[in-house]
Amino acid sequence: MPVFMDIHHVEGGVTAKDVAAAHEADLATQGEYGVEYLKYWVDEEAGKIFCLVEAPDAEAAGTVHRKAHGLVADEIYPISAQG
């Protein structure tokens, strides 16, 4: 299945606690769309969130975010896993 990295830009910063809650909502929603959120990273001060996700396509990955919590990624890139 294709792998994507999405990036969220949150004006004013973000807390790891809020991102963890959003990720849990993604996990609760992802099965309905054939998506698997694998890992995420947070830069609280810069307000950046990076999500690694396996999904049939970028649209399915975005749909999970939208349905789970409404925080849709600003950018999404297909990537190939190495190593």
mmCIF file with all atom_site columns, C-alpha atoms in Angstrom:
data_model
loop_
_atom_site.group_PDB
_atom_site.id
_atom_site.type_symbol
_atom_site.label_atom_id
_atom_site.label_alt_id
_atom_site.label_comp_id
_atom_site.label_asym_id
_atom_site.label_entity_id
_atom_site.label_seq_id
_atom_site.pdbx_PDB_ins_code
_atom_site.Cartn_x
_atom_site.Cartn_y
_atom_site.Cartn_z
_atom_site.occupancy
_atom_site.B_iso_or_equiv
_atom_site.pdbx_formal_charge
_atom_site.auth_seq_id
_atom_site.auth_comp_id
_atom_site.auth_asym_id
_atom_site.auth_atom_id
_atom_site.pdbx_PDB_model_num
ATOM 1  C CA . MET A 1 1  ? 0.000   0.000  0.000  1.00 0.00 ? 1  MET A CA 1
ATOM 2  C CA . PRO A 1 2  ? 1.279   3.529  -0.708 1.00 0.00 ? 2  PRO A CA 1
ATOM 3  C CA . VAL A 1 3  ? 2.877   5.502  2.112  1.00 0.00 ? 3  VAL A CA 1
ATOM 4  C CA . PHE A 1 4  ? 2.432   9.250  2.612  1.00 0.00 ? 4  PHE A CA 1
ATOM 5  C CA . MET A 1 5  ? 3.860   11.947 4.856  1.00 0.00 ? 5  MET A CA 1
ATOM 6  C CA . ASP A 1 6  ? 1.496   14.756 5.657  1.00 0.00 ? 6  ASP A CA 1
ATOM 7  C CA . ILE A 1 7  ? 2.351   18.083 7.223  1.00 0.00 ? 7  ILE A CA 1
ATOM 8  C CA . HIS A 1 8  ? 0.134   20.333 9.293  1.00 0.00 ? 8  HIS A CA 1
ATOM 9  C CA . HIS A 1 9  ? 0.997   23.983 10.042 1.00 0.00 ? 9  HIS A CA 1
ATOM 10 C CA . VAL A 1 10 ? -0.751  25.227 13.188 1.00 0.00 ? 10 VAL A CA 1
ATOM 11 C CA . GLU A 1 11 ? -0.514  28.977 13.644 1.00 0.00 ? 11 GLU A CA 1
ATOM 12 C CA . GLY A 1 12 ? 0.551   29.873 17.184 1.00 0.00 ? 12 GLY A CA 1
ATOM 13 C CA . GLY A 1 13 ? 1.982   26.457 18.058 1.00 0.00 ? 13 GLY A CA 1
ATOM 14 C CA . VAL A 1 14 ? 0.494   23.181 19.189 1.00 0.00 ? 14 VAL A CA 1
ATOM 15 C CA . THR A 1 15 ? 0.748   20.926 22.238 1.00 0.00 ? 15 THR A CA 1
ATOM 16 C CA . ALA A 1 16 ? 1.862   17.320 22.131 1.00 0.00 ? 16 ALA A CA 1
ATOM 17 C CA . LYS A 1 17 ? -1.176  16.475 24.277 1.00 0.00 ? 17 LYS A CA 1
ATOM 18 C CA . ASP A 1 18 ? -3.594  17.889 21.678 1.00 0.00 ? 18 ASP A CA 1
ATOM 19 C CA . VAL A 1 19 ? -1.798  16.083 18.856 1.00 0.00 ? 19 VAL A CA 1
ATOM 20 C CA . ALA A 1 20 ? -1.916  12.789 20.794 1.00 0.00 ? 20 ALA A CA 1
ATOM 21 C CA . ALA A 1 21 ? -5.686  13.184 21.190 1.00 0.00 ? 21 ALA A CA 1
ATOM 22 C CA . ALA A 1 22 ? -6.108  13.890 17.471 1.00 0.00 ? 22 ALA A CA 1
ATOM 23 C CA . HIS A 1 23 ? -3.968  10.844 16.639 1.00 0.00 ? 23 HIS A CA 1
ATOM 24 C CA . GLU A 1 24 ? -6.172  8.644  18.830 1.00 0.00 ? 24 GLU A CA 1
ATOM 25 C CA . ALA A 1 25 ? -9.198  9.932  16.922 1.00 0.00 ? 25 ALA A CA 1
ATOM 26 C CA . ASP A 1 26 ? -7.416  9.047  13.643 1.00 0.00 ? 26 ASP A CA 1
ATOM 27 C CA . LEU A 1 27 ? -6.783  5.513  14.917 1.00 0.00 ? 27 LEU A CA 1
ATOM 28 C CA . ALA A 1 28 ? -10.448 5.129  15.846 1.00 0.00 ? 28 ALA A CA 1
ATOM 29 C CA . THR A 1 29 ? -11.545 6.282  12.356 1.00 0.00 ? 29 THR A CA 1
ATOM 30 C CA . GLN A 1 30 ? -8.890  4.885  9.993  1.00 0.00 ? 30 GLN A CA 1
ATOM 31 C CA . GLY A 1 31 ? -10.250 1.342  9.536  1.00 0.00 ? 31 GLY A CA 1
ATOM 32 C CA . GLU A 1 32 ? -13.369 2.565  7.780  1.00 0.00 ? 32 GLU A CA 1
ATOM 33 C CA . TYR A 1 33 ? -11.192 4.012  4.992  1.00 0.00 ? 33 TYR A CA 1
ATOM 34 C CA . GLY A 1 34 ? -8.485  1.342  4.659  1.00 0.00 ? 34 GLY A CA 1
ATOM 35 C CA . VAL A 1 35 ? -5.901  3.701  6.173  1.00 0.00 ? 35 VAL A CA 1
ATOM 36 C CA . GLU A 1 36 ? -3.264  3.080  8.834  1.00 0.00 ? 36 GLU A CA 1
ATOM 37 C CA . TYR A 1 37 ? -1.643  6.007  10.611 1.00 0.00 ? 37 TYR A CA 1
ATOM 38 C CA . LEU A 1 38 ? 1.796   4.656  11.565 1.00 0.00 ? 38 LEU A CA 1
ATOM 39 C CA . LYS A 1 39 ? 3.610   7.403  13.433 1.00 0.00 ? 39 LYS A CA 1
ATOM 40 C CA . TYR A 1 40 ? 3.621   11.130 13.993 1.00 0.00 ? 40 TYR A CA 1
ATOM 41 C CA . TRP A 1 41 ? 6.067   13.825 15.066 1.00 0.00 ? 41 TRP A CA 1
ATOM 42 C CA . VAL A 1 42 ? 5.369   17.205 16.644 1.00 0.00 ? 42 VAL A CA 1
ATOM 43 C CA . ASP A 1 43 ? 7.293   20.471 16.788 1.00 0.00 ? 43 ASP A CA 1
ATOM 44 C CA . GLU A 1 44 ? 5.205   22.232 19.429 1.00 0.00 ? 44 GLU A CA 1
ATOM 45 C CA . GLU A 1 45 ? 6.853   25.634 19.201 1.00 0.00 ? 45 GLU A CA 1
ATOM 46 C CA . ALA A 1 46 ? 6.809   25.825 15.396 1.00 0.00 ? 46 ALA A CA 1
ATOM 47 C CA . GLY A 1 47 ? 3.262   24.423 15.236 1.00 0.00 ? 47 GLY A CA 1
ATOM 48 C CA . LYS A 1 48 ? 4.223   21.611 12.865 1.00 0.00 ? 48 LYS A CA 1
ATOM 49 C CA . ILE A 1 49 ? 2.834   18.088 12.859 1.00 0.00 ? 49 ILE A CA 1
ATOM 50 C CA . PHE A 1 50 ? 4.114   15.329 10.577 1.00 0.00 ? 50 PHE A CA 1
ATOM 51 C CA . CYS A 1 51 ? 2.091   12.133 10.067 1.00 0.00 ? 51 CYS A CA 1
ATOM 52 C CA . LEU A 1 52 ? 3.294   8.929  8.422  1.00 0.00 ? 52 LEU A CA 1
ATOM 53 C CA . VAL A 1 53 ? 0.382   6.999  6.949  1.00 0.00 ? 53 VAL A CA 1
ATOM 54 C CA . GLU A 1 54 ? -0.332  3.990  4.739  1.00 0.00 ? 54 GLU A CA 1
ATOM 55 C CA . ALA A 1 55 ? -3.379  4.679  2.613  1.00 0.00 ? 55 ALA A CA 1
ATOM 56 C CA . PRO A 1 56 ? -4.899  3.680  -0.713 1.00 0.00 ? 56 PRO A CA 1
ATOM 57 C CA . ASP A 1 57 ? -4.420  7.312  -1.801 1.00 0.00 ? 57 ASP A CA 1
ATOM 58 C CA . ALA A 1 58 ? -3.845  10.787 -0.387 1.00 0.00 ? 58 ALA A CA 1
ATOM 59 C CA . GLU A 1 59 ? -7.560  11.546 -0.441 1.00 0.00 ? 59 GLU A CA 1
ATOM 60 C CA . ALA A 1 60 ? -8.344  8.616  1.888  1.00 0.00 ? 60 ALA A CA 1
ATOM 61 C CA . ALA A 1 61 ? -5.672  9.784  4.336  1.00 0.00 ? 61 ALA A CA 1
ATOM 62 C CA . GLY A 1 62 ? -7.144  13.288 4.309  1.00 0.00 ? 62 GLY A CA 1
ATOM 63 C CA . THR A 1 63 ? -10.653 11.965 4.795  1.00 0.00 ? 63 THR A CA 1
ATOM 64 C CA . VAL A 1 64 ? -9.635  10.219 8.023  1.00 0.00 ? 64 VAL A CA 1
ATOM 65 C CA . HIS A 1 65 ? -8.243  13.484 9.458  1.00 0.00 ? 65 HIS A CA 1
ATOM 66 C CA . ARG A 1 66 ? -11.348 15.396 8.366  1.00 0.00 ? 66 ARG A CA 1
ATOM 67 C CA . LYS A 1 67 ? -13.789 12.858 9.837  1.00 0.00 ? 67 LYS A CA 1
ATOM 68 C CA . ALA A 1 68 ? -11.771 12.217 13.021 1.00 0.00 ? 68 ALA A CA 1
ATOM 69 C CA . HIS A 1 69 ? -11.054 15.795 14.127 1.00 0.00 ? 69 HIS A CA 1
ATOM 70 C CA . GLY A 1 70 ? -11.225 18.257 11.230 1.00 0.00 ? 70 GLY A CA 1
ATOM 71 C CA . LEU A 1 71 ? -7.507  19.093 11.179 1.00 0.00 ? 71 LEU A CA 1
ATOM 72 C CA . VAL A 1 72 ? -6.712  18.476 7.535  1.00 0.00 ? 72 VAL A CA 1
ATOM 73 C CA . ALA A 1 73 ? -3.050  18.458 6.454  1.00 0.00 ? 73 ALA A CA 1
ATOM 74 C CA . ASP A 1 74 ? -1.680  21.456 4.577  1.00 0.00 ? 74 ASP A CA 1
ATOM 75 C CA . GLU A 1 75 ? 0.630   19.259 2.514  1.00 0.00 ? 75 GLU A CA 1
ATOM 76 C CA . ILE A 1 76 ? 0.807   15.543 1.701  1.00 0.00 ? 76 ILE A CA 1
ATOM 77 C CA . TYR A 1 77 ? 3.591   13.737 -0.131 1.00 0.00 ? 77 TYR A CA 1
ATOM 78 C CA . PRO A 1 78 ? 3.901   10.181 -1.400 1.00 0.00 ? 78 PRO A CA 1
ATOM 79 C CA . ILE A 1 79 ? 7.104   8.642  -0.073 1.00 0.00 ? 79 ILE A CA 1
ATOM 80 C CA . SER A 1 80 ? 8.979   5.384  -0.496 1.00 0.00 ? 80 SER A CA 1
ATOM 81 C CA . ALA A 1 81 ? 10.162  3.709  2.671  1.00 0.00 ? 81 ALA A CA 1
ATOM 82 C CA . GLN A 1 82 ? 13.875  2.945  2.711  1.00 0.00 ? 82 GLN A CA 1
ATOM 83 C CA . GLY A 1 83 ? 15.871  0.723  5.019  1.00 0.00 ? 83 GLY A CA 1
#
